[in-house]
mmCIF file of C-alpha atoms in Angstrom:
data_model
loop_
_atom_site.group_PDB
_atom_site.id
_atom_site.type_symbol
_atom_site.label_atom_id
_atom_site.label_comp_id
_atom_site.label_asym_id
_atom_site.label_seq_id
_atom_site.Cartn_x
_atom_site.Cartn_y
_atom_site.Cartn_z
ATOM 1 C CA UNK R 1 -1.866 56.431 175.730
ATOM 2 C CA UNK R 2 -3.306 55.429 179.068
ATOM 3 C CA UNK R 3 -6.577 57.209 179.745
ATOM 4 C CA UNK R 4 -7.205 59.302 182.859
ATOM 5 C CA UNK R 5 -9.944 56.839 183.833
ATOM 6 C CA UNK R 6 -7.547 53.894 183.599
ATOM 7 C CA UNK R 7 -4.944 55.705 185.694
ATOM 8 C CA UNK R 8 -7.560 56.544 188.306
ATOM 9 C CA UNK R 9 -8.808 52.971 188.382
ATOM 10 C CA UNK R 10 -5.303 51.553 188.753
ATOM 11 C CA UNK R 11 -4.324 53.999 191.471
ATOM 12 C CA UNK R 12 -7.553 53.328 193.340
ATOM 13 C CA UNK R 13 -7.016 49.583 193.020
ATOM 14 C CA UNK R 14 -3.593 50.040 194.577
ATOM 15 C CA UNK R 15 -5.156 52.059 197.420
ATOM 16 C CA UNK R 16 -7.745 49.388 198.158
ATOM 17 C CA UNK R 17 -5.219 46.559 197.971
ATOM 18 C CA UNK R 18 -2.241 48.335 199.546
ATOM 19 C CA UNK R 19 -2.470 46.666 202.965
ATOM 20 C CA UNK R 20 -2.325 43.239 201.296
ATOM 21 C CA UNK R 21 0.582 43.735 198.887
ATOM 22 C CA UNK R 22 3.562 41.441 199.343
ATOM 23 C CA UNK R 23 6.004 42.759 201.901
ATOM 24 C CA UNK R 24 8.973 43.439 199.651
ATOM 25 C CA UNK R 25 12.403 44.770 200.574
ATOM 26 C CA UNK R 26 11.151 48.344 200.981
ATOM 27 C CA UNK R 27 8.479 47.243 203.450
ATOM 28 C CA UNK R 28 10.271 44.395 205.183
ATOM 29 C CA UNK R 29 11.049 46.328 208.350
ATOM 30 C CA UNK R 30 8.242 48.889 208.117
ATOM 31 C CA UNK R 31 5.797 49.042 211.007
ATOM 32 C CA UNK R 32 2.595 50.988 210.335
ATOM 33 C CA UNK R 33 1.818 53.757 212.813
ATOM 34 C CA UNK R 34 -0.667 52.882 215.521
ATOM 35 C CA UNK R 35 -4.257 53.808 214.751
ATOM 36 C CA UNK R 36 -6.518 56.076 216.776
ATOM 37 C CA UNK R 37 -10.309 56.237 216.577
ATOM 38 C CA UNK R 38 -12.068 58.915 218.636
ATOM 39 C CA UNK R 39 -15.822 58.667 219.242
ATOM 40 C CA UNK R 40 -17.786 61.454 220.923
ATOM 41 C CA UNK R 41 -21.283 61.497 222.419
ATOM 42 C CA UNK R 42 -22.732 64.544 224.212
ATOM 43 C CA UNK R 43 -24.272 65.890 227.391
ATOM 44 C CA UNK R 44 -22.546 63.930 230.147
ATOM 45 C CA UNK R 45 -24.166 61.077 232.031
ATOM 46 C CA UNK R 46 -25.837 60.038 235.270
ATOM 47 C CA UNK R 47 -23.092 58.308 237.204
ATOM 48 C CA UNK R 48 -25.193 55.816 239.116
ATOM 49 C CA UNK R 49 -26.518 54.425 235.817
ATOM 50 C CA UNK R 50 -23.123 54.433 234.129
ATOM 51 C CA UNK R 51 -20.517 53.259 236.603
ATOM 52 C CA UNK R 52 -19.293 49.673 236.305
ATOM 53 C CA UNK R 53 -17.652 47.736 239.125
ATOM 54 C CA UNK R 54 -14.345 45.984 239.591
ATOM 55 C CA UNK R 55 -13.991 42.562 241.185
ATOM 56 C CA UNK R 56 -10.522 41.065 241.654
ATOM 57 C CA UNK R 57 -9.297 43.430 238.961
ATOM 58 C CA UNK R 58 -11.913 42.315 236.424
ATOM 59 C CA UNK R 59 -14.436 44.745 234.994
ATOM 60 C CA UNK R 60 -18.063 44.048 235.880
ATOM 61 C CA UNK R 61 -20.816 45.807 233.938
ATOM 62 C CA UNK R 62 -24.193 45.361 235.650
ATOM 63 C CA UNK R 63 -27.274 44.578 233.596
ATOM 64 C CA UNK R 64 -29.381 47.582 232.695
ATOM 65 C CA UNK R 65 -26.531 50.091 232.971
ATOM 66 C CA UNK R 66 -25.418 52.417 230.206
ATOM 67 C CA UNK R 67 -22.276 50.410 229.424
ATOM 68 C CA UNK R 68 -24.054 47.052 229.147
ATOM 69 C CA UNK R 69 -23.915 47.048 225.300
ATOM 70 C CA UNK R 70 -20.103 46.907 225.630
ATOM 71 C CA UNK R 71 -20.088 43.723 227.700
ATOM 72 C CA UNK R 72 -18.868 41.518 224.855
ATOM 73 C CA UNK R 73 -15.695 43.655 224.663
ATOM 74 C CA UNK R 74 -15.149 43.774 228.417
ATOM 75 C CA UNK R 75 -11.660 42.278 228.209
ATOM 76 C CA UNK R 76 -10.571 45.076 225.840
ATOM 77 C CA UNK R 77 -12.088 47.966 227.842
ATOM 78 C CA UNK R 78 -10.512 50.412 230.229
ATOM 79 C CA UNK R 79 -13.198 52.488 231.947
ATOM 80 C CA UNK R 80 -11.823 55.737 233.392
ATOM 81 C CA UNK R 81 -13.788 57.090 236.359
ATOM 82 C CA UNK R 82 -13.522 60.200 238.572
ATOM 83 C CA UNK R 83 -11.536 62.246 236.039
ATOM 84 C CA UNK R 84 -11.708 66.062 236.112
ATOM 85 C CA UNK R 85 -10.992 68.393 233.207
ATOM 86 C CA UNK R 86 -7.962 70.619 233.503
ATOM 87 C CA UNK R 87 -9.708 73.891 232.609
ATOM 88 C CA UNK R 88 -13.091 73.370 230.964
ATOM 89 C CA UNK R 89 -16.408 73.740 232.714
ATOM 90 C CA UNK R 90 -20.034 73.683 231.580
ATOM 91 C CA UNK R 91 -21.063 72.695 228.062
ATOM 92 C CA UNK R 92 -18.922 74.958 225.869
ATOM 93 C CA UNK R 93 -15.882 74.932 228.124
ATOM 94 C CA UNK R 94 -15.995 71.157 228.347
ATOM 95 C CA UNK R 95 -16.324 70.779 224.588
ATOM 96 C CA UNK R 96 -13.361 73.075 223.915
ATOM 97 C CA UNK R 97 -11.126 71.543 226.599
ATOM 98 C CA UNK R 98 -12.038 67.889 226.075
ATOM 99 C CA UNK R 99 -9.349 66.948 223.535
ATOM 100 C CA UNK R 100 -7.095 69.996 223.874
ATOM 101 C CA UNK R 101 -6.535 70.352 227.645
ATOM 102 C CA UNK R 102 -6.272 74.084 227.109
ATOM 103 C CA UNK R 103 -3.827 73.843 224.221
ATOM 104 C CA UNK R 104 -4.363 74.823 220.600
ATOM 105 C CA UNK R 105 -4.384 71.317 219.086
ATOM 106 C CA UNK R 106 -6.663 68.400 219.914
ATOM 107 C CA UNK R 107 -5.483 64.854 220.542
ATOM 108 C CA UNK R 108 -6.595 63.556 217.149
ATOM 109 C CA UNK R 109 -4.814 66.316 215.229
ATOM 110 C CA UNK R 110 -1.705 66.046 217.404
ATOM 111 C CA UNK R 111 -1.417 62.331 216.642
ATOM 112 C CA UNK R 112 -2.197 62.988 212.963
ATOM 113 C CA UNK R 113 0.633 65.521 212.721
ATOM 114 C CA UNK R 114 3.054 62.949 214.108
ATOM 115 C CA UNK R 115 1.805 59.848 212.321
ATOM 116 C CA UNK R 116 -0.212 60.875 209.271
ATOM 117 C CA UNK R 117 2.416 62.172 206.862
ATOM 118 C CA UNK R 118 2.769 58.964 204.860
ATOM 119 C CA UNK R 119 -0.985 58.493 204.435
ATOM 120 C CA UNK R 120 -3.469 59.810 201.933
ATOM 121 C CA UNK R 121 -5.264 61.619 204.760
ATOM 122 C CA UNK R 122 -3.396 62.576 207.913
ATOM 123 C CA UNK R 123 -6.749 62.318 209.702
ATOM 124 C CA UNK R 124 -10.389 61.774 208.854
ATOM 125 C CA UNK R 125 -12.751 64.025 210.822
ATOM 126 C CA UNK R 126 -16.359 62.858 210.535
ATOM 127 C CA UNK R 127 -19.524 64.076 212.176
ATOM 128 C CA UNK R 128 -23.209 63.385 212.528
ATOM 129 C CA UNK R 129 -25.360 66.520 212.509
ATOM 130 C CA UNK R 130 -22.646 68.739 214.014
ATOM 131 C CA UNK R 131 -23.038 71.917 211.970
ATOM 132 C CA UNK R 132 -26.673 73.053 211.953
ATOM 133 C CA UNK R 133 -25.700 75.677 214.541
ATOM 134 C CA UNK R 134 -22.523 76.639 212.720
ATOM 135 C CA UNK R 135 -18.954 76.251 213.913
ATOM 136 C CA UNK R 136 -18.203 77.290 217.486
ATOM 137 C CA UNK R 137 -16.692 75.985 220.681
ATOM 138 C CA UNK R 138 -20.095 74.426 221.300
ATOM 139 C CA UNK R 139 -20.073 72.350 218.120
ATOM 140 C CA UNK R 140 -16.391 71.541 217.530
ATOM 141 C CA UNK R 141 -14.041 69.164 219.324
ATOM 142 C CA UNK R 142 -11.097 69.039 216.886
ATOM 143 C CA UNK R 143 -8.525 71.837 216.620
ATOM 144 C CA UNK R 144 -5.315 72.299 214.671
ATOM 145 C CA UNK R 145 -3.036 75.161 215.729
ATOM 146 C CA UNK R 146 -5.992 76.974 217.250
ATOM 147 C CA UNK R 147 -8.258 76.608 214.209
ATOM 148 C CA UNK R 148 -11.433 74.552 214.298
ATOM 149 C CA UNK R 149 -11.425 71.392 212.172
ATOM 150 C CA UNK R 150 -14.893 71.051 210.680
ATOM 151 C CA UNK R 151 -16.281 67.497 210.587
ATOM 152 C CA UNK R 152 -17.721 66.182 207.332
ATOM 153 C CA UNK R 153 -21.346 65.376 208.202
ATOM 154 C CA UNK R 154 -22.249 63.776 204.856
ATOM 155 C CA UNK R 155 -21.490 60.039 204.502
ATOM 156 C CA UNK R 156 -21.794 60.216 200.720
ATOM 157 C CA UNK R 157 -19.257 63.035 200.607
ATOM 158 C CA UNK R 158 -16.927 60.957 202.760
ATOM 159 C CA UNK R 159 -17.388 57.950 200.484
ATOM 160 C CA UNK R 160 -16.505 60.093 197.454
ATOM 161 C CA UNK R 161 -13.365 61.409 199.175
ATOM 162 C CA UNK R 162 -12.228 57.922 200.122
ATOM 163 C CA UNK R 163 -13.288 55.759 197.211
ATOM 164 C CA UNK R 164 -14.917 57.967 194.554
ATOM 165 C CA UNK R 165 -13.583 59.610 191.415
ATOM 166 C CA UNK R 166 -12.818 56.288 189.730
ATOM 167 C CA UNK R 167 -15.231 56.711 186.827
ATOM 168 C CA UNK R 168 -13.890 60.080 185.718
ATOM 169 C CA UNK R 169 -17.440 61.416 185.454
ATOM 170 C CA UNK R 170 -18.387 63.159 188.707
ATOM 171 C CA UNK R 171 -22.067 62.906 187.850
ATOM 172 C CA UNK R 172 -21.826 59.113 187.740
ATOM 173 C CA UNK R 173 -19.382 58.356 190.541
ATOM 174 C CA UNK R 174 -22.134 57.467 193.031
ATOM 175 C CA UNK R 175 -24.074 55.368 190.513
ATOM 176 C CA UNK R 176 -21.577 52.574 190.022
ATOM 177 C CA UNK R 177 -19.896 50.296 192.496
ATOM 178 C CA UNK R 178 -16.313 51.399 193.084
ATOM 179 C CA UNK R 179 -15.364 47.824 193.896
ATOM 180 C CA UNK R 180 -16.938 46.511 190.668
ATOM 181 C CA UNK R 181 -14.992 49.086 188.652
ATOM 182 C CA UNK R 182 -11.749 47.989 190.293
ATOM 183 C CA UNK R 183 -12.289 44.243 190.328
ATOM 184 C CA UNK R 184 -10.337 43.465 187.142
ATOM 185 C CA UNK R 185 -7.281 45.263 188.529
ATOM 186 C CA UNK R 186 -7.707 43.616 191.912
ATOM 187 C CA UNK R 187 -7.804 40.155 190.320
ATOM 188 C CA UNK R 188 -4.301 40.830 188.991
ATOM 189 C CA UNK R 189 -3.155 41.897 192.436
ATOM 190 C CA UNK R 190 -4.787 38.829 194.010
ATOM 191 C CA UNK R 191 -2.877 36.481 191.689
ATOM 192 C CA UNK R 192 0.440 37.679 193.092
ATOM 193 C CA UNK R 193 -0.448 37.155 196.744
ATOM 194 C CA UNK R 194 0.112 34.234 199.032
ATOM 195 C CA UNK R 195 -2.824 32.246 200.393
ATOM 196 C CA UNK R 196 -2.934 34.152 203.670
ATOM 197 C CA UNK R 197 -2.878 37.570 202.014
ATOM 198 C CA UNK R 198 -5.531 36.463 199.497
ATOM 199 C CA UNK R 199 -7.818 35.542 202.377
ATOM 200 C CA UNK R 200 -7.176 38.864 204.103
ATOM 201 C CA UNK R 201 -7.860 40.749 200.860
ATOM 202 C CA UNK R 202 -11.179 38.917 200.490
ATOM 203 C CA UNK R 203 -12.152 39.815 204.063
ATOM 204 C CA UNK R 204 -11.158 43.428 203.434
ATOM 205 C CA UNK R 205 -13.225 43.664 200.231
ATOM 206 C CA UNK R 206 -16.203 42.107 201.996
ATOM 207 C CA UNK R 207 -15.971 44.855 204.604
ATOM 208 C CA UNK R 208 -15.859 47.573 201.955
ATOM 209 C CA UNK R 209 -18.825 45.990 200.181
ATOM 210 C CA UNK R 210 -20.773 46.145 203.442
ATOM 211 C CA UNK R 211 -20.091 49.878 203.711
ATOM 212 C CA UNK R 212 -21.068 50.391 200.062
ATOM 213 C CA UNK R 213 -24.347 48.567 200.536
ATOM 214 C CA UNK R 214 -25.093 50.477 203.723
ATOM 215 C CA UNK R 215 -24.757 53.738 201.804
ATOM 216 C CA UNK R 216 -26.336 52.739 198.515
ATOM 217 C CA UNK R 217 -28.664 49.853 199.364
ATOM 218 C CA UNK R 218 -28.808 46.299 198.074
ATOM 219 C CA UNK R 219 -30.028 47.271 194.590
ATOM 220 C CA UNK R 220 -27.900 46.899 191.484
ATOM 221 C CA UNK R 221 -25.351 49.622 190.825
ATOM 222 C CA UNK R 222 -27.483 51.124 188.080
ATOM 223 C CA UNK R 223 -30.229 51.695 190.677
ATOM 224 C CA UNK R 224 -28.021 53.434 193.229
ATOM 225 C CA UNK R 225 -29.786 56.528 194.616
ATOM 226 C CA UNK R 226 -28.481 59.997 193.842
ATOM 227 C CA UNK R 227 -25.781 61.422 196.094
ATOM 228 C CA UNK R 228 -28.259 63.802 197.709
ATOM 229 C CA UNK R 229 -30.915 61.165 198.446
ATOM 230 C CA UNK R 230 -29.709 60.638 202.039
ATOM 231 C CA UNK R 231 -30.609 63.716 204.034
ATOM 232 C CA UNK R 232 -27.880 63.389 206.633
ATOM 233 C CA UNK R 233 -29.271 66.396 208.524
ATOM 234 C CA UNK R 234 -32.758 64.941 209.061
ATOM 235 C CA UNK R 235 -33.285 64.073 212.723
ATOM 236 C CA UNK R 236 -34.802 60.679 211.961
ATOM 237 C CA UNK R 237 -31.786 59.754 209.797
ATOM 238 C CA UNK R 238 -29.392 60.179 212.717
ATOM 239 C CA UNK R 239 -29.031 56.383 213.289
ATOM 240 C CA UNK R 240 -28.290 55.710 209.599
ATOM 241 C CA UNK R 241 -25.757 58.519 209.480
ATOM 242 C CA UNK R 242 -24.042 57.252 212.645
ATOM 243 C CA UNK R 243 -23.650 53.732 211.287
ATOM 244 C CA UNK R 244 -22.442 54.973 207.906
ATOM 245 C CA UNK R 245 -19.844 57.312 209.424
ATOM 246 C CA UNK R 246 -18.552 54.673 211.835
ATOM 247 C CA UNK R 247 -18.282 52.107 209.043
ATOM 248 C CA UNK R 248 -16.472 54.607 206.816
ATOM 249 C CA UNK R 249 -14.054 55.508 209.586
ATOM 250 C CA UNK R 250 -13.249 51.829 210.145
ATOM 251 C CA UNK R 251 -12.889 51.244 206.398
ATOM 252 C CA UNK R 252 -10.466 54.173 206.114
ATOM 253 C CA UNK R 253 -8.361 52.805 208.976
ATOM 254 C CA UNK R 254 -8.468 49.308 207.483
ATOM 255 C CA UNK R 255 -7.404 50.541 204.041
ATOM 256 C CA UNK R 256 -4.480 52.476 205.433
ATOM 257 C CA UNK R 257 -5.987 55.703 204.085
ATOM 258 C CA UNK R 258 -5.425 57.349 207.474
ATOM 259 C CA UNK R 259 -4.047 56.427 210.900
ATOM 260 C CA UNK R 260 -6.466 58.727 212.755
ATOM 261 C CA UNK R 261 -10.238 58.991 212.487
ATOM 262 C CA UNK R 262 -12.930 60.586 214.606
ATOM 263 C CA UNK R 263 -16.715 60.428 214.606
ATOM 264 C CA UNK R 264 -18.410 63.239 216.498
ATOM 265 C CA UNK R 265 -22.029 62.245 217.122
ATOM 266 C CA UNK R 266 -23.885 65.558 217.495
ATOM 267 C CA UNK R 267 -22.460 68.206 219.837
ATOM 268 C CA UNK R 268 -22.884 69.509 223.348
ATOM 269 C CA UNK R 269 -26.427 70.769 224.106
ATOM 270 C CA UNK R 270 -27.522 68.222 221.497
ATOM 271 C CA UNK R 271 -30.981 68.874 220.027
ATOM 272 C CA UNK R 272 -31.219 65.330 218.644
ATOM 273 C CA UNK R 273 -34.532 63.697 219.503
ATOM 274 C CA UNK R 274 -34.326 59.913 219.472
ATOM 275 C CA UNK R 275 -37.680 59.365 217.860
ATOM 276 C CA UNK R 276 -36.588 55.840 216.921
ATOM 277 C CA UNK R 277 -36.701 55.104 220.659
ATOM 278 C CA UNK R 278 -40.104 56.740 221.031
ATOM 279 C CA UNK R 279 -38.707 59.936 222.574
ATOM 280 C CA UNK R 280 -40.351 63.304 222.043
ATOM 281 C CA UNK R 281 -37.811 65.425 223.965
ATOM 282 C CA UNK R 282 -34.307 66.263 222.764
ATOM 283 C CA UNK R 283 -31.217 64.616 224.203
ATOM 284 C CA UNK R 284 -30.059 67.737 226.033
ATOM 285 C CA UNK R 285 -33.472 68.217 227.596
ATOM 286 C CA UNK R 286 -33.485 64.630 228.848
ATOM 287 C CA UNK R 287 -29.964 65.046 230.221
ATOM 288 C CA UNK R 288 -31.396 67.490 232.795
ATOM 289 C CA UNK R 289 -33.961 65.032 234.148
ATOM 290 C CA UNK R 290 -33.732 65.057 237.925
ATOM 291 C CA UNK R 291 -34.171 62.146 240.290
ATOM 292 C CA UNK R 292 -37.752 63.302 240.848
ATOM 293 C CA UNK R 293 -38.462 62.576 237.168
ATOM 294 C CA UNK R 294 -37.921 58.828 236.816
ATOM 295 C CA UNK R 295 -39.512 58.766 233.359
ATOM 296 C CA UNK R 296 -37.098 61.382 232.052
ATOM 297 C CA UNK R 297 -34.154 59.656 233.711
ATOM 298 C CA UNK R 298 -35.218 56.372 232.158
ATOM 299 C CA UNK R 299 -35.349 57.904 228.677
ATOM 300 C CA UNK R 300 -31.961 59.551 229.129
ATOM 301 C CA UNK R 301 -30.425 56.250 230.231
ATOM 302 C CA UNK R 302 -32.072 54.600 227.219
ATOM 303 C CA UNK R 303 -30.534 57.215 224.915
ATOM 304 C CA UNK R 304 -27.104 56.728 226.493
ATOM 305 C CA UNK R 305 -27.373 52.971 226.068
ATOM 306 C CA UNK R 306 -28.158 53.622 222.400
ATOM 307 C CA UNK R 307 -24.944 55.632 222.084
ATOM 308 C CA UNK R 308 -23.096 52.781 223.801
ATOM 309 C CA UNK R 309 -24.493 50.476 221.108
ATOM 310 C CA UNK R 310 -22.888 52.664 218.439
ATOM 311 C CA UNK R 311 -19.542 52.408 220.220
ATOM 312 C CA UNK R 312 -20.027 48.643 220.458
ATOM 313 C CA UNK R 313 -20.688 48.566 216.716
ATOM 314 C CA UNK R 314 -17.367 50.320 216.071
ATOM 315 C CA UNK R 315 -15.552 47.807 218.278
ATOM 316 C CA UNK R 316 -17.366 44.936 216.547
ATOM 317 C CA UNK R 317 -16.239 46.206 213.146
ATOM 318 C CA UNK R 318 -12.627 46.575 214.246
ATOM 319 C CA UNK R 319 -12.625 43.191 215.972
ATOM 320 C CA UNK R 320 -14.009 41.454 212.876
ATOM 321 C CA UNK R 321 -11.179 42.583 210.589
ATOM 322 C CA UNK R 322 -7.701 41.108 210.439
ATOM 323 C CA UNK R 323 -4.761 43.487 210.782
ATOM 324 C CA UNK R 324 -2.791 42.817 207.571
ATOM 325 C CA UNK R 325 0.512 44.105 208.946
ATOM 326 C CA UNK R 326 0.697 42.990 212.582
ATOM 327 C CA UNK R 327 -1.613 40.002 212.766
ATOM 328 C CA UNK R 328 -4.533 39.772 215.129
ATOM 329 C CA UNK R 329 -7.415 42.156 214.562
ATOM 330 C CA UNK R 330 -7.658 45.849 213.828
ATOM 331 C CA UNK R 331 -9.022 46.322 217.345
ATOM 332 C CA UNK R 332 -5.825 44.790 218.737
ATOM 333 C CA UNK R 333 -3.862 47.605 217.082
ATOM 334 C CA UNK R 334 -6.315 50.525 217.181
ATOM 335 C CA UNK R 335 -6.786 52.678 220.265
ATOM 336 C CA UNK R 336 -10.436 53.684 220.570
ATOM 337 C CA UNK R 337 -11.389 56.603 222.805
ATOM 338 C CA UNK R 338 -15.049 57.206 223.652
ATOM 339 C CA UNK R 339 -15.049 60.668 225.176
ATOM 340 C CA UNK R 340 -17.587 62.992 226.759
ATOM 341 C CA UNK R 341 -17.452 66.692 227.566
ATOM 342 C CA UNK R 342 -19.267 66.631 230.916
ATOM 343 C CA UNK R 343 -19.535 64.526 234.037
ATOM 344 C CA UNK R 344 -23.036 64.800 235.472
ATOM 345 C CA UNK R 345 -24.908 66.647 232.738
ATOM 346 C CA UNK R 346 -27.435 67.940 235.227
ATOM 347 C CA UNK R 347 -24.753 69.744 237.198
ATOM 348 C CA UNK R 348 -23.020 71.245 234.138
ATOM 349 C CA UNK R 349 -19.616 70.346 235.542
ATOM 350 C CA UNK R 350 -16.538 68.758 234.046
ATOM 351 C CA UNK R 351 -15.849 66.717 237.153
ATOM 352 C CA UNK R 352 -16.105 62.959 237.307
ATOM 353 C CA UNK R 353 -16.087 62.867 233.491
ATOM 354 C CA UNK R 354 -16.505 59.294 232.196
ATOM 355 C CA UNK R 355 -14.322 58.063 229.368
ATOM 356 C CA UNK R 356 -13.870 54.603 227.877
ATOM 357 C CA UNK R 357 -10.665 53.466 226.190
ATOM 358 C CA UNK R 358 -10.627 50.241 224.192
ATOM 359 C CA UNK R 359 -8.317 48.137 222.076
ATOM 360 C CA UNK R 360 -4.796 48.917 221.026
ATOM 361 C CA UNK R 361 -3.221 46.967 223.849
ATOM 362 C CA UNK R 362 -4.511 49.302 226.552
ATOM 363 C CA UNK R 363 -5.207 47.781 229.934
ATOM 364 C CA UNK R 364 -8.643 46.438 230.698
ATOM 365 C CA UNK R 365 -10.505 47.124 233.902
ATOM 366 C CA UNK R 366 -11.677 50.105 235.925
ATOM 367 C CA UNK R 367 -9.303 53.022 236.536
ATOM 368 C CA UNK R 368 -10.249 55.403 239.335
ATOM 369 C CA UNK R 369 -8.512 58.661 238.411
ATOM 370 C CA UNK R 370 -9.262 60.073 241.898
ATOM 371 C CA UNK R 371 -9.771 63.566 240.517
ATOM 372 C CA UNK R 372 -6.666 63.588 238.307
ATOM 373 C CA UNK R 373 -6.984 66.015 235.413
ATOM 374 C CA UNK R 374 -7.664 64.714 231.958
ATOM 375 C CA UNK R 375 -4.502 66.156 230.392
ATOM 376 C CA UNK R 376 -2.738 63.279 232.141
ATOM 377 C CA UNK R 377 -4.976 60.759 230.355
ATOM 378 C CA UNK R 378 -4.308 62.495 227.023
ATOM 379 C CA UNK R 379 -0.566 62.393 227.750
ATOM 380 C CA UNK R 380 -0.784 58.691 228.562
ATOM 381 C CA UNK R 381 -2.620 58.030 225.297
ATOM 382 C CA UNK R 382 0.046 59.906 223.330
ATOM 383 C CA UNK R 383 2.787 57.872 224.982
ATOM 384 C CA UNK R 384 0.895 54.646 224.338
ATOM 385 C CA UNK R 385 0.655 55.598 220.666
ATOM 386 C CA UNK R 386 4.416 55.987 220.565
ATOM 387 C CA UNK R 387 4.682 59.778 220.777
ATOM 388 C CA UNK R 388 7.352 61.395 222.995
ATOM 389 C CA UNK R 389 5.018 63.764 224.879
ATOM 390 C CA UNK R 390 5.619 64.173 228.603
ATOM 391 C CA UNK R 391 2.670 66.567 229.000
ATOM 392 C CA UNK R 392 -0.321 67.523 226.872
ATOM 393 C CA UNK R 393 -1.981 70.879 226.243
ATOM 394 C CA UNK R 394 -1.286 73.219 229.131
ATOM 395 C CA UNK R 395 -0.919 70.403 231.631
ATOM 396 C CA UNK R 396 2.217 69.871 233.666
ATOM 397 C CA UNK R 397 1.850 66.671 235.704
ATOM 398 C CA UNK R 398 2.727 64.041 233.108
ATOM 399 C CA UNK R 399 0.935 60.810 232.208
ATOM 400 C CA UNK R 400 -1.639 59.137 234.448
ATOM 401 C CA UNK R 401 -0.436 55.699 235.472
ATOM 402 C CA UNK R 402 -2.650 52.749 234.643
ATOM 403 C CA UNK R 403 -3.843 53.793 231.181
ATOM 404 C CA UNK R 404 -1.515 51.412 229.363
#
């Protein structure tokens, strides 16, 4: 009789290796659904420190601006400027309207419903310190049929959902390397692959090992810390939690566990204090720094550049991994949306809201929306992802030209 542990190990080995299995008759004509990664950062921006320029159609990102950390991905970026929200206004209204455009389902869940049925998870909704204030329109951006979708704020919980349960003993599942437990099965899989797929499998496993080490440290598996050793709600652990959640989201997309992932970094009116940057005031407080407070403005710009670095990290991770089905990189075939819920955070308006779209074959450059409402951008993203939508949410004007 095959033990439950053996069955779990074999099924998990198949999950990890699935993208690299030989393309047999059943998969010969299969095309995996496009991937979507949504990243959120709060409290708007200060336009003069954020806006890039366009020269002869090429995107120019001046030194010292908020988007400078994204310079290395300039050719894969579409920066959307001068976009207004359809309905939302102020912090809570902007948060609720951002991905729904007044409808009852957010972009991520809409795409998941259309594309996620064949996957282990139709979507993966992750967060970083999103729930200390409970669930409300102020703290939630994802909705399914009018119901809030609560992000999982605990990287170790996410790891267990994605890769845990192999050992059969829940008390030990965080104490041993999942990849080490599966390696014997994976060696059998590797033997049946061609040279190219073997190389891609090795790259894929290296990426998963990086995530594992980020969560559990470089120590041996017997010295892995307990599952509760990372206090994901501690303010000073915000950077570690961000990196872990982004890496897990990318790993889930790479493994084929889900076609849709989101990482919500805090929430509108964010209380996060970036002590690692030397700040003593919370992010929301800094977002209200007026032009007469150059020190406060400087710290807010610094905090926004830090968020841009997290987005750059996500793009780096996607760009460093080969797409096993389509060739090229995961970034080539993953649409990344970096969204915000406000324009100028000091004005509390959802006008001139800045979004960045990257990868997935979207156009690069600067798109001046000229006050077009954001439902048209959401519609364009749906169409680019292969969905038949002609409008999104409660919008009525169709897709905004120039997104893809």
